[in-house]
Tab-separated table of C-alpha atoms in Angstrom:
chain	number	residue	atom	x	y	z
A	1	MET	CA	-62.929	-91.653	21.695
A	2	SER	CA	-62.878	-92.428	25.220
A	3	GLY	CA	-60.122	-94.637	25.121
A	4	SER	CA	-56.955	-94.094	26.110
A	5	VAL	CA	-54.048	-92.498	23.986
A	6	TRP	CA	-51.519	-94.708	21.923
A	7	LEU	CA	-47.937	-94.436	23.315
A	8	PRO	CA	-44.764	-95.819	21.772
A	9	PRO	CA	-43.698	-98.932	23.725
A	10	GLY	CA	-40.983	-98.019	26.826
A	11	SER	CA	-43.236	-95.265	27.320
A	12	ARG	CA	-44.730	-94.257	30.626
A	13	PRO	CA	-48.514	-93.246	31.168
A	14	ASP	CA	-47.165	-89.879	32.514
A	15	THR	CA	-45.251	-89.009	29.885
A	16	LEU	CA	-46.750	-87.257	27.060
A	17	PRO	CA	-44.767	-87.082	23.275
A	18	GLY	CA	-42.885	-83.602	22.570
A	19	ILE	CA	-45.232	-81.036	20.593
A	20	PRO	CA	-42.888	-79.348	17.501
A	21	ARG	CA	-42.134	-75.758	18.389
A	22	GLN	CA	-43.931	-73.580	15.791
A	23	ARG	CA	-42.024	-71.245	14.073
A	24	THR	CA	-43.406	-67.159	13.447
A	25	PRO	CA	-44.219	-66.990	9.401
A	26	SER	CA	-41.657	-63.740	7.880
A	27	TRP	CA	-44.959	-61.647	7.683
A	28	ALA	CA	-44.941	-61.933	11.754
A	29	GLN	CA	-41.782	-60.419	12.239
A	30	PRO	CA	-40.539	-57.449	12.931
A	31	ASP	CA	-39.267	-54.950	9.854
A	32	PRO	CA	-35.893	-55.182	10.394
A	33	VAL	CA	-35.386	-51.954	8.762
A	34	ASP	CA	-38.355	-49.892	10.673
A	35	GLU	CA	-36.032	-51.539	13.762
A	36	LEU	CA	-32.918	-49.913	12.465
A	37	ALA	CA	-35.179	-46.549	11.282
A	38	VAL	CA	-36.063	-46.343	15.599
A	39	ARG	CA	-32.542	-46.678	16.461
A	40	LEU	CA	-30.938	-43.967	14.001
A	41	GLU	CA	-34.620	-41.403	14.676
A	42	ASP	CA	-32.545	-38.903	15.445
A	43	PHE	CA	-29.742	-38.598	13.441
A	44	ILE	CA	-31.970	-39.359	10.159
A	45	ALA	CA	-34.319	-36.847	10.869
A	46	ALA	CA	-32.004	-33.772	11.152
A	47	ALA	CA	-30.539	-34.839	7.771
A	48	VAL	CA	-31.018	-32.985	5.066
A	49	HIS	CA	-29.703	-35.869	2.201
A	50	PRO	CA	-29.634	-39.567	2.111
A	51	ASP	CA	-26.033	-39.159	1.307
A	52	GLU	CA	-25.561	-38.383	5.061
A	53	ILE	CA	-27.355	-41.309	6.511
A	54	ALA	CA	-25.516	-43.915	3.666
A	55	ALA	CA	-22.181	-42.145	5.465
A	56	LEU	CA	-23.336	-42.902	8.659
A	57	LEU	CA	-24.308	-46.974	7.726
A	58	GLU	CA	-20.546	-47.190	5.712
A	59	SER	CA	-18.856	-45.671	8.568
A	60	ASP	CA	-20.639	-48.905	11.196
A	61	GLY	CA	-19.037	-50.898	8.874
A	62	LEU	CA	-22.513	-52.395	6.987
A	63	SER	CA	-21.260	-53.718	3.804
A	64	ASP	CA	-23.668	-53.820	0.646
A	65	ASP	CA	-23.872	-57.846	1.049
A	66	GLN	CA	-24.525	-57.414	4.729
A	67	ILE	CA	-27.252	-54.732	3.408
A	68	ARG	CA	-28.630	-57.035	1.115
A	69	GLN	CA	-28.548	-60.087	3.149
A	70	ARG	CA	-30.367	-58.581	6.611
A	71	TYR	CA	-32.336	-55.524	5.446
A	72	GLY	CA	-33.567	-56.946	1.254
A	73	VAL	CA	-32.392	-54.021	-0.661
A	74	LYS	CA	-29.826	-53.684	-2.549
A	75	ASN	CA	-26.501	-51.181	-1.228
A	76	SER	CA	-25.928	-48.670	1.341
A	77	PHE	CA	-27.703	-46.065	-0.960
A	78	ALA	CA	-30.703	-47.838	-0.915
A	79	LEU	CA	-30.971	-48.303	2.592
A	80	ALA	CA	-30.697	-44.411	2.999
A	81	GLU	CA	-33.189	-43.386	1.084
A	82	THR	CA	-35.864	-45.904	2.476
A	83	LEU	CA	-34.722	-44.592	5.976
A	84	TYR	CA	-35.155	-41.032	5.064
A	85	GLU	CA	-38.441	-41.315	3.550
A	86	ARG	CA	-39.535	-43.525	6.448
A	87	VAL	CA	-38.411	-41.138	8.900
A	88	GLU	CA	-40.592	-37.115	9.342
A	89	ARG	CA	-37.731	-34.647	9.202
A	90	ARG	CA	-37.155	-32.663	12.321
A	91	HIS	CA	-34.334	-29.721	12.257
A	92	PRO	CA	-33.311	-29.566	16.246
A	93	GLU	CA	-32.099	-25.524	17.343
A	94	PRO	CA	-28.553	-25.372	18.051
A	95	ASP	CA	-27.721	-25.523	21.644
A	96	GLY	CA	-27.129	-21.943	23.133
A	97	PRO	CA	-27.252	-18.917	20.768
A	98	VAL	CA	-26.560	-18.968	17.246
A	99	HIS	CA	-23.440	-17.546	15.973
A	100	ASP	CA	-23.841	-14.429	13.792
A	101	PRO	CA	-20.444	-13.530	12.156
A	102	TRP	CA	-22.256	-10.372	10.741
A	103	ARG	CA	-22.955	-9.232	13.763
A	104	ILE	CA	-21.545	-5.773	13.846
A	105	GLY	CA	-21.962	-2.182	16.402
A	106	LEU	CA	-23.774	0.720	15.223
A	107	LEU	CA	-20.792	2.966	16.537
A	108	GLY	CA	-18.036	1.675	14.355
A	109	CYS	CA	-19.525	2.359	11.423
A	110	LEU	CA	-20.962	5.583	12.651
A	111	LEU	CA	-17.459	6.770	13.250
A	112	ARG	CA	-16.152	5.600	9.741
A	113	GLY	CA	-18.683	7.584	8.208
A	114	VAL	CA	-17.665	10.304	10.499
A	115	VAL	CA	-13.907	9.350	9.302
A	116	PHE	CA	-14.782	9.362	5.494
A	117	ALA	CA	-16.528	13.394	6.231
A	118	LEU	CA	-14.308	15.052	7.889
A	119	PRO	CA	-11.522	15.620	5.336
A	120	GLY	CA	-14.029	17.721	3.643
A	121	LEU	CA	-13.153	20.306	6.600
A	122	ALA	CA	-9.777	20.874	4.705
A	123	TYR	CA	-11.635	23.037	2.072
A	124	VAL	CA	-13.107	25.465	4.641
A	125	LEU	CA	-9.250	26.041	6.335
A	126	GLY	CA	-8.381	25.999	2.746
A	127	ALA	CA	-10.832	28.202	0.777
A	128	PRO	CA	-8.345	31.146	1.232
A	129	LEU	CA	-5.643	29.580	-1.441
A	130	PHE	CA	-8.261	28.611	-3.815
A	131	THR	CA	-7.818	32.096	-6.495
A	132	GLY	CA	-7.650	32.786	-10.043
A	133	PRO	CA	-10.079	32.690	-12.548
A	134	GLY	CA	-13.204	30.328	-12.216
A	135	ASP	CA	-13.410	27.346	-14.792
A	136	LEU	CA	-17.057	25.694	-16.689
A	137	GLY	CA	-19.081	27.862	-14.345
A	138	LEU	CA	-17.280	26.484	-11.135
A	139	PRO	CA	-15.379	28.532	-8.219
A	140	ALA	CA	-11.948	28.693	-9.047
A	141	GLY	CA	-9.449	25.811	-8.878
A	142	THR	CA	-12.918	23.616	-8.443
A	143	VAL	CA	-11.852	21.720	-11.758
A	144	PRO	CA	-8.158	20.250	-10.394
A	145	LEU	CA	-9.449	19.391	-7.112
A	146	LEU	CA	-12.378	17.162	-8.781
A	147	ALA	CA	-10.038	15.648	-11.328
A	148	GLY	CA	-7.645	14.933	-8.545
A	149	ALA	CA	-10.276	13.477	-6.386
A	150	LEU	CA	-11.746	10.950	-9.059
A	151	CYS	CA	-8.440	9.659	-9.775
A	152	GLY	CA	-7.904	9.053	-6.293
A	153	TRP	CA	-11.195	7.181	-5.651
A	154	THR	CA	-10.919	5.300	-8.440
A	155	TRP	CA	-7.425	4.346	-8.082
A	156	ASN	CA	-7.298	3.462	-4.421
A	157	GLN	CA	-11.055	1.481	-4.877
A	158	GLY	CA	-8.434	-0.932	-6.425
A	159	LEU	CA	-6.140	-0.934	-4.619
A	160	ALA	CA	-7.949	-1.543	-1.041
A	161	HIS	CA	-9.661	-4.236	-2.780
A	162	ARG	CA	-6.407	-6.081	-4.038
A	163	ALA	CA	-5.265	-5.298	-0.350
A	164	TYR	CA	-8.185	-6.739	0.847
A	165	ALA	CA	-7.524	-9.989	-1.456
A	166	TRP	CA	-4.645	-10.669	0.125
A	167	LEU	CA	-5.439	-10.002	3.440
A	168	GLY	CA	-8.630	-12.573	2.761
A	169	LEU	CA	-5.977	-14.585	2.234
A	170	GLY	CA	-4.025	-14.529	5.405
A	171	ASP	CA	-1.262	-12.723	3.748
A	172	ARG	CA	-0.835	-9.649	5.831
A	173	MET	CA	2.054	-8.745	4.339
A	174	ALA	CA	1.380	-9.433	0.662
A	175	ALA	CA	-1.436	-6.499	1.866
A	176	ARG	CA	1.544	-4.010	3.246
A	177	ARG	CA	3.529	-4.497	0.187
A	178	ALA	CA	0.790	-4.121	-2.009
A	179	LEU	CA	-0.013	-0.748	-0.054
A	180	LEU	CA	3.709	0.113	-0.163
A	181	LEU	CA	3.593	0.669	-3.606
A	182	GLY	CA	0.723	1.073	-4.911
A	183	ALA	CA	-0.113	4.036	-2.015
A	184	PRO	CA	2.417	6.183	-3.450
A	185	ALA	CA	1.637	5.346	-7.005
A	186	GLY	CA	-1.929	6.484	-6.691
A	187	ALA	CA	-0.764	9.702	-4.736
A	188	LEU	CA	1.436	10.553	-7.843
A	189	LEU	CA	-0.850	10.160	-10.187
A	190	GLY	CA	-3.603	11.682	-9.301
A	191	SER	CA	-1.073	15.028	-8.787
A	192	LEU	CA	-0.472	14.952	-11.785
A	193	VAL	CA	-4.133	14.315	-13.375
A	194	ALA	CA	-5.024	17.372	-11.089
A	195	LEU	CA	-2.054	19.355	-12.769
A	196	ALA	CA	-2.940	18.317	-16.075
A	197	PHE	CA	-6.249	19.934	-15.771
A	198	ALA	CA	-4.831	22.845	-13.482
A	199	GLY	CA	-5.595	25.793	-16.551
A	200	GLY	CA	-5.468	28.669	-15.302
A	201	ALA	CA	-5.128	27.741	-11.770
A	202	THR	CA	-2.460	28.367	-8.972
A	203	ARG	CA	0.147	27.288	-7.612
A	204	THR	CA	-1.551	26.599	-4.347
A	205	VAL	CA	-4.512	25.391	-5.936
A	206	VAL	CA	-1.987	22.804	-7.412
A	207	ALA	CA	-0.302	22.121	-4.026
A	208	PHE	CA	-3.362	21.705	-2.596
A	209	ALA	CA	-4.774	19.290	-5.208
A	210	ALA	CA	-1.456	17.001	-4.525
A	211	GLY	CA	-1.581	17.594	-0.555
A	212	GLN	CA	-5.402	15.638	-1.202
A	213	SER	CA	-3.989	13.134	-3.740
A	214	CYS	CA	-1.570	12.085	-1.108
A	215	TYR	CA	-3.977	12.431	1.985
A	216	LEU	CA	-6.301	9.400	0.108
A	217	ALA	CA	-3.329	7.599	-0.323
A	218	ALA	CA	-2.259	7.435	2.927
A	219	ALA	CA	-5.954	7.182	4.244
A	220	THR	CA	-6.159	4.124	1.920
A	221	VAL	CA	-3.849	2.155	4.294
A	222	LEU	CA	-4.659	3.341	7.478
A	223	LEU	CA	-8.762	2.449	6.496
A	224	VAL	CA	-7.486	-1.098	4.679
A	225	MET	CA	-5.656	-1.763	7.896
A	226	GLY	CA	-8.608	-1.325	10.229
A	227	ARG	CA	-6.982	1.960	11.807
A	228	GLU	CA	-9.884	4.088	11.709
A	229	ARG	CA	-9.087	5.677	14.928
A	230	PHE	CA	-5.942	7.152	14.080
A	231	LEU	CA	-7.127	8.369	11.559
A	232	LEU	CA	-9.768	9.951	13.226
A	233	ALA	CA	-6.934	11.365	15.668
A	234	ALA	CA	-4.960	12.775	13.067
A	235	LEU	CA	-7.592	14.641	11.701
A	236	ALA	CA	-9.264	15.933	14.779
A	237	PRO	CA	-6.805	19.271	14.510
A	238	MET	CA	-7.638	20.522	11.411
A	239	ALA	CA	-11.643	19.826	12.045
A	240	THR	CA	-10.830	21.903	14.813
A	241	GLY	CA	-9.571	24.479	13.128
A	242	ALA	CA	-12.060	24.427	10.380
A	243	VAL	CA	-15.025	25.216	13.179
A	244	LEU	CA	-13.319	27.611	14.886
A	245	SER	CA	-12.440	29.282	11.172
A	246	LEU	CA	-16.770	29.026	10.469
A	247	VAL	CA	-16.792	31.474	13.786
A	248	GLY	CA	-14.057	33.846	12.673
A	249	PRO	CA	-11.414	33.878	10.199
A	250	LEU	CA	-8.269	32.593	11.180
A	251	PRO	CA	-4.496	33.418	10.103
A	252	GLU	CA	-3.667	31.840	7.059
A	253	ALA	CA	-0.320	30.752	8.809
A	254	ALA	CA	-2.576	28.458	11.333
A	255	SER	CA	-4.579	27.486	8.469
A	256	LEU	CA	-1.553	26.328	6.619
A	257	ALA	CA	0.260	24.777	9.881
A	258	LEU	CA	-3.109	22.708	10.552
A	259	LEU	CA	-3.186	21.363	6.846
A	260	LEU	CA	0.379	20.038	6.476
A	261	GLY	CA	0.455	19.047	10.717
A	262	SER	CA	-2.832	16.770	9.587
A	263	LEU	CA	-1.502	15.562	6.449
A	264	VAL	CA	1.760	14.721	7.611
A	265	ALA	CA	0.421	13.029	10.541
A	266	VAL	CA	-1.707	10.642	8.015
A	267	ALA	CA	1.306	10.216	6.364
A	268	ALA	CA	3.292	9.147	8.903
A	269	LEU	CA	0.467	6.659	10.654
A	270	GLY	CA	0.875	5.160	7.283
A	271	LEU	CA	3.569	4.694	6.265
A	272	ARG	CA	3.903	3.235	9.901
A	273	GLU	CA	1.807	0.811	8.967
A	274	VAL	CA	3.564	-0.813	5.894
A	275	ALA	CA	7.049	0.109	7.581
A	276	PRO	CA	7.268	-3.959	8.086
A	277	ALA	CA	7.346	-4.369	4.193
A	278	LEU	CA	10.230	-2.094	4.244
A	279	LYS	CA	12.240	-4.482	6.537
A	280	ASP	CA	11.082	-7.712	4.752
A	281	GLU	CA	14.359	-8.954	2.963
A	282	THR	CA	13.185	-9.022	-0.451
A	283	GLY	CA	11.784	-5.068	-0.272
A	284	TRP	CA	10.406	-3.293	-2.847
A	285	THR	CA	10.846	-5.896	-5.581
A	286	ALA	CA	7.938	-7.955	-3.276
A	287	GLY	CA	6.033	-4.601	-3.210
A	288	LEU	CA	5.990	-4.459	-7.348
A	289	VAL	CA	5.485	-8.194	-7.567
A	290	ALA	CA	2.062	-7.762	-5.391
A	291	LEU	CA	0.597	-5.518	-7.377
A	292	LEU	CA	0.913	-7.683	-10.722
A	293	PRO	CA	-1.569	-10.517	-11.808
A	294	PHE	CA	0.360	-13.525	-9.713
A	295	GLY	CA	0.543	-11.363	-6.726
A	296	ALA	CA	3.465	-12.371	-4.048
A	297	PHE	CA	3.978	-15.817	-5.286
A	298	GLY	CA	4.188	-14.262	-9.555
A	299	THR	CA	8.203	-15.137	-9.827
A	300	ALA	CA	8.287	-18.395	-8.322
A	301	PRO	CA	7.534	-21.422	-10.995
A	302	ALA	CA	4.064	-22.236	-11.696
A	303	HIS	CA	3.945	-25.179	-9.757
A	304	LEU	CA	4.985	-23.951	-6.850
A	305	ARG	CA	3.020	-20.754	-6.979
A	306	PRO	CA	-0.590	-21.026	-5.060
A	307	ALA	CA	-3.457	-19.059	-6.196
A	308	GLY	CA	-3.374	-15.108	-5.554
A	309	PRO	CA	-5.897	-12.602	-6.708
A	310	ARG	CA	-5.438	-11.571	-10.649
A	311	LEU	CA	-5.048	-8.147	-10.711
A	312	THR	CA	-7.866	-7.891	-13.000
A	313	GLY	CA	-10.236	-8.644	-10.333
A	314	SER	CA	-9.754	-5.183	-8.747
A	315	LEU	CA	-10.447	-3.796	-12.116
A	316	PRO	CA	-14.132	-3.697	-11.474
A	317	TYR	CA	-13.621	-1.916	-8.397
A	318	ALA	CA	-12.121	0.789	-9.612
A	319	LEU	CA	-14.943	1.450	-12.117
A	320	PHE	CA	-17.427	1.278	-9.596
A	321	GLY	CA	-15.317	3.787	-7.398
A	322	LEU	CA	-15.106	5.820	-10.886
A	323	GLY	CA	-18.937	5.633	-11.643
A	324	THR	CA	-20.101	6.321	-8.095
A	325	GLY	CA	-17.912	9.253	-7.685
A	326	VAL	CA	-18.903	10.787	-10.943
A	327	LEU	CA	-22.711	10.902	-9.562
A	328	VAL	CA	-21.293	11.927	-6.334
A	329	LEU	CA	-20.141	15.074	-7.611
A	330	TYR	CA	-22.761	16.081	-10.234
A	331	ALA	CA	-24.862	15.903	-6.878
A	332	ALA	CA	-22.641	18.342	-4.984
A	333	LEU	CA	-22.156	20.301	-8.292
A	334	GLY	CA	-25.939	20.524	-9.092
A	335	ASP	CA	-26.852	23.904	-8.111
A	336	ALA	CA	-23.930	25.227	-10.055
A	337	LEU	CA	-24.652	23.241	-13.012
A	338	ALA	CA	-27.899	24.547	-12.887
A	339	GLY	CA	-26.402	27.814	-12.988
A	340	GLU	CA	-28.614	28.923	-9.696
A	341	GLU	CA	-27.019	31.465	-7.303
A	342	HIS	CA	-25.547	28.966	-4.796
A	343	SER	CA	-23.129	26.401	-5.151
A	344	ALA	CA	-20.202	25.371	-3.570
A	345	VAL	CA	-16.802	22.761	-4.107
A	346	ALA	CA	-18.508	20.538	-1.681
A	347	ALA	CA	-22.518	20.933	-1.346
A	348	PRO	CA	-24.254	19.592	1.291
A	349	ALA	CA	-25.703	16.807	-0.303
A	350	ALA	CA	-21.957	15.404	-0.733
A	351	VAL	CA	-21.749	15.745	2.852
A	352	ALA	CA	-24.701	14.323	3.725
A	353	LEU	CA	-23.994	10.926	1.360
A	354	THR	CA	-20.619	11.117	2.858
A	355	LEU	CA	-21.769	10.962	6.566
A	356	SER	CA	-24.398	8.292	5.289
A	357	MET	CA	-21.753	5.852	4.627
A	358	GLY	CA	-21.549	5.047	7.803
A	359	PRO	CA	-25.412	4.051	8.276
A	360	ALA	CA	-25.341	2.087	4.778
A	361	GLU	CA	-22.053	0.161	6.408
A	362	TRP	CA	-24.291	-1.245	9.256
A	363	LEU	CA	-27.156	-1.394	7.118
A	364	LEU	CA	-24.883	-4.135	5.119
A	365	TYR	CA	-24.109	-5.910	7.697
A	366	ARG	CA	-27.210	-6.005	9.224
A	367	PHE	CA	-29.103	-7.232	5.954
A	368	ARG	CA	-26.479	-9.912	6.052
A	369	SER	CA	-27.269	-11.063	9.953
A	370	ASP	CA	-31.423	-11.353	8.503
A	371	SER	CA	-30.473	-13.233	5.689
A	372	LEU	CA	-28.679	-15.481	7.704
A	373	ALA	CA	-31.725	-15.974	10.114
A	374	GLY	CA	-33.890	-16.362	7.059
A	375	LEU	CA	-32.297	-19.222	6.257
A	376	ARG	CA	-32.785	-21.153	9.078
A	377	SER	CA	-36.352	-19.798	9.793
A	378	SER	CA	-37.041	-20.596	6.347
A	379	GLY	CA	-38.542	-23.803	4.751
A	380	THR	CA	-39.105	-23.525	1.426
A	381	ALA	CA	-37.584	-21.807	-1.763
A	382	ARG	CA	-40.524	-19.370	-1.976
A	383	ASP	CA	-40.500	-18.160	1.668
A	384	PHE	CA	-36.448	-17.680	2.099
A	385	ARG	CA	-37.267	-15.030	-1.504
A	386	ARG	CA	-40.016	-13.256	0.380
A	387	THR	CA	-38.079	-13.161	3.924
A	388	THR	CA	-35.061	-11.754	2.032
A	389	ALA	CA	-37.182	-9.167	-0.540
A	390	LEU	CA	-38.836	-7.689	3.084
A	391	THR	CA	-35.261	-7.490	5.022
A	392	VAL	CA	-34.259	-5.592	1.450
A	393	VAL	CA	-36.963	-3.266	1.887
A	394	GLN	CA	-36.432	-2.335	5.207
A	395	CYS	CA	-32.787	-1.928	5.042
A	396	LEU	CA	-33.246	0.471	2.286
A	397	ALA	CA	-36.069	2.351	4.024
A	398	ALA	CA	-33.874	3.316	6.752
A	399	TYR	CA	-30.725	3.910	4.747
A	400	LEU	CA	-33.138	6.223	2.868
A	401	ALA	CA	-34.559	7.775	6.319
A	402	ALA	CA	-31.020	8.517	7.665
A	403	LEU	CA	-30.124	10.033	4.752
A	404	LEU	CA	-33.474	12.258	4.297
A	405	ALA	CA	-32.133	12.977	8.038
A	406	LEU	CA	-28.766	14.246	7.469
A	407	SER	CA	-29.732	15.594	4.245
A	408	LEU	CA	-32.243	18.010	6.076
A	409	ALA	CA	-30.173	18.623	9.010
A	410	VAL	CA	-26.884	19.143	7.070
A	411	SER	CA	-28.779	21.660	4.968
A	412	ALA	CA	-29.746	23.651	7.953
A	413	LEU	CA	-26.557	24.404	9.499
A	414	TRP	CA	-24.738	24.673	5.810
A	415	PRO	CA	-24.445	28.711	5.329
A	416	GLN	CA	-27.028	30.530	2.877
A	417	SER	CA	-28.185	26.836	1.475
A	418	PRO	CA	-31.862	26.080	0.885
A	419	VAL	CA	-33.488	23.238	2.470
A	420	PRO	CA	-33.952	20.636	-0.416
A	421	GLY	CA	-37.265	19.572	-1.728
A	422	GLY	CA	-38.655	18.476	-4.729
A	423	VAL	CA	-36.665	17.154	-7.614
A	424	ARG	CA	-33.192	18.272	-5.533
A	425	LEU	CA	-34.483	15.483	-2.596
A	426	ALA	CA	-36.001	13.182	-4.843
A	427	GLY	CA	-32.306	12.654	-7.294
A	428	LEU	CA	-30.428	12.763	-4.201
A	429	LEU	CA	-32.766	10.124	-2.345
A	430	LEU	CA	-32.547	7.732	-6.078
A	431	LEU	CA	-28.889	8.395	-5.463
A	432	GLY	CA	-28.955	6.577	-2.418
A	433	VAL	CA	-30.470	3.784	-3.620
A	434	VAL	CA	-28.237	3.179	-6.672
A	435	LEU	CA	-25.501	3.801	-4.341
A	436	TRP	CA	-26.763	1.319	-1.350
A	437	THR	CA	-28.252	-1.170	-3.589
A	438	GLY	CA	-24.591	-1.072	-5.576
A	439	LEU	CA	-23.004	-1.802	-2.303
A	440	LEU	CA	-25.256	-4.473	-1.466
A	441	LEU	CA	-24.729	-6.209	-5.092
A	442	GLN	CA	-20.829	-5.526	-4.642
A	443	SER	CA	-20.638	-7.615	-0.785
A	444	PHE	CA	-21.950	-10.296	-2.186
A	445	GLY	CA	-19.303	-9.956	-4.717
A	446	ALA	CA	-21.460	-8.873	-7.944
A	447	VAL	CA	-19.471	-6.082	-8.322
A	448	THR	CA	-19.869	-6.415	-12.633
A	449	GLY	CA	-23.258	-5.631	-12.733
A	450	ALA	CA	-23.021	-2.739	-9.882
A	451	THR	CA	-19.696	-1.660	-11.753
A	452	ALA	CA	-21.821	-1.745	-15.345
A	453	VAL	CA	-25.041	0.158	-14.076
A	454	CYS	CA	-23.162	2.731	-12.192
A	455	CYS	CA	-20.478	3.556	-14.926
A	456	ALA	CA	-23.432	3.651	-17.784
A	457	ALA	CA	-25.553	6.241	-15.248
A	458	ALA	CA	-22.226	8.349	-15.057
A	459	LEU	CA	-22.259	8.192	-18.810
A	460	ALA	CA	-26.111	9.147	-19.821
A	461	GLN	CA	-25.541	11.754	-16.758
A	462	THR	CA	-22.606	13.645	-18.363
A	463	VAL	CA	-23.804	13.324	-22.204
A	464	LEU	CA	-26.990	14.894	-20.847
A	465	LEU	CA	-25.127	17.712	-18.731
A	466	ALA	CA	-23.008	18.314	-22.137
A	467	THR	CA	-25.438	18.439	-24.499
A	468	ARG	CA	-27.517	20.751	-21.912
A	469	THR	CA	-30.549	18.559	-22.515
A	470	GLY	CA	-33.263	19.256	-20.113
A	471	ASP	CA	-33.237	20.763	-16.146
A	472	PRO	CA	-30.028	18.995	-14.212
A	473	HIS	CA	-31.633	18.128	-11.425
A	474	LEU	CA	-34.572	16.598	-13.800
A	475	ALA	CA	-31.906	14.865	-15.758
A	476	ALA	CA	-29.943	13.490	-12.432
A	477	ALA	CA	-33.564	12.111	-10.849
A	478	ALA	CA	-34.152	10.363	-14.189
A	479	VAL	CA	-30.814	8.367	-14.363
A	480	CYS	CA	-29.905	7.816	-11.096
A	481	GLY	CA	-34.109	6.601	-10.894
A	482	THR	CA	-33.361	3.928	-14.072
A	483	ALA	CA	-30.274	3.289	-12.752
A	484	ALA	CA	-32.398	2.484	-9.083
A	485	VAL	CA	-34.687	0.209	-10.960
A	486	VAL	CA	-31.979	-2.381	-12.890
A	487	GLN	CA	-30.186	-2.209	-9.677
A	488	ALA	CA	-33.293	-3.290	-7.503
A	489	VAL	CA	-33.970	-6.016	-10.112
A	490	LEU	CA	-30.411	-7.534	-9.655
A	491	VAL	CA	-30.694	-7.374	-6.283
A	492	CYS	CA	-34.014	-9.562	-6.280
A	493	ALA	CA	-32.482	-12.078	-8.854
A	494	LEU	CA	-28.942	-12.377	-7.074
A	495	LEU	CA	-30.534	-12.531	-3.190
A	496	GLY	CA	-33.928	-14.427	-3.578
A	497	ARG	CA	-31.558	-17.654	-4.099
A	498	ALA	CA	-30.103	-19.571	-1.215
A	499	THR	CA	-26.951	-19.868	-2.944
A	500	ALA	CA	-25.549	-16.562	-3.230
A	501	HIS	CA	-25.735	-16.573	0.735
A	502	ARG	CA	-23.062	-19.214	1.562
């Protein structure tokens, strides 16, 4: 054991034989998948699906053969799933403030509410024109005015949707062409309906109803094209005269001049908005085609025709206007229908509902904004449903608070009007729930359900009033309460899904 080490011939004693290098066992080498996961950690942590990782791997030029040889898995999708499982999810917040497309100023929405309500002052100036015998227990001239208004609301809701559909497709000229033909047609139809329901009304009442139809048509053009401020300016002289007439009666000639002046101004502004369509080389023919099922491209060959809004798509919106219009009119005429002493063509309830459309519009935008924030902050579908339900309750409560305050304020200012309370106030608030939830469903494209509920409620209340079943105020509260519950269920079923908020 103490002898010298054997050396091969020719070797020197100070030379040792080379020791072969030992190979590291495969189990001791670093896992290439772990190395790849560390290198791509930030991207993998932010991915919401393994397919995103697979797309990145393929964009780096990794073939399936390379992946099998280097990482020991079948293909890029298998490697992506492995990486997705090994890295914990981390979704970093974007740099800077988050873009919110639904943020809108409150003042603009309140302005629209005022613009919706100001035309009601025209009835104050036109009150001396409403002469003749009453009908159905209502003041003289009420029936043709209401018939023309309902027709106008129905037609113009459908027309506005069609024009907005063209604007959404980026074709502003097609929207103008649709309004160019649709607005005069609606004015003519409303005037004919008012004439058909005139009965024993005087010619001045029929003329006022025709002017009402013309105003609704021109105002639709201005509102669709975003000209609320022009409309407000055109209505300002008439509104000022109506307020002055409450202090002391104005001469009849002055009242007529103010009414006609505002009507002519609104009509001229509306014509100015659609005037570019008149200069278009296709003219009235294109305006007619823009109202047809395939819109401005209806005469083009099928293979050249882009997809345009279909005519049937506007029908539910028109019927929604009819159903809600009937419900609002019943709320306005509740006292008269109940045979009470205090009755008016435009009751404080209708004025409050009209003014409340401004806050209602702002709260619709607020809901969309908050639901978008809920999508970012919720980690599970259950958390998102809870957040959405809470947002609906908050926005609806805010709208009902605004409606209640407006109702009490208008009733306090309205001459010889009692402060609403009990069943009447409950019916008004329930109607507010129906209107706001209906608009909410409509804003998410679920107009069919909202239309069916509102039209069914309007029909049910009409039947109850025609058959004189129960007290009109109780009937309105019962019908609106049922409709409110049904629409609340529809809202929860639809808006609890994240896909509805795309």
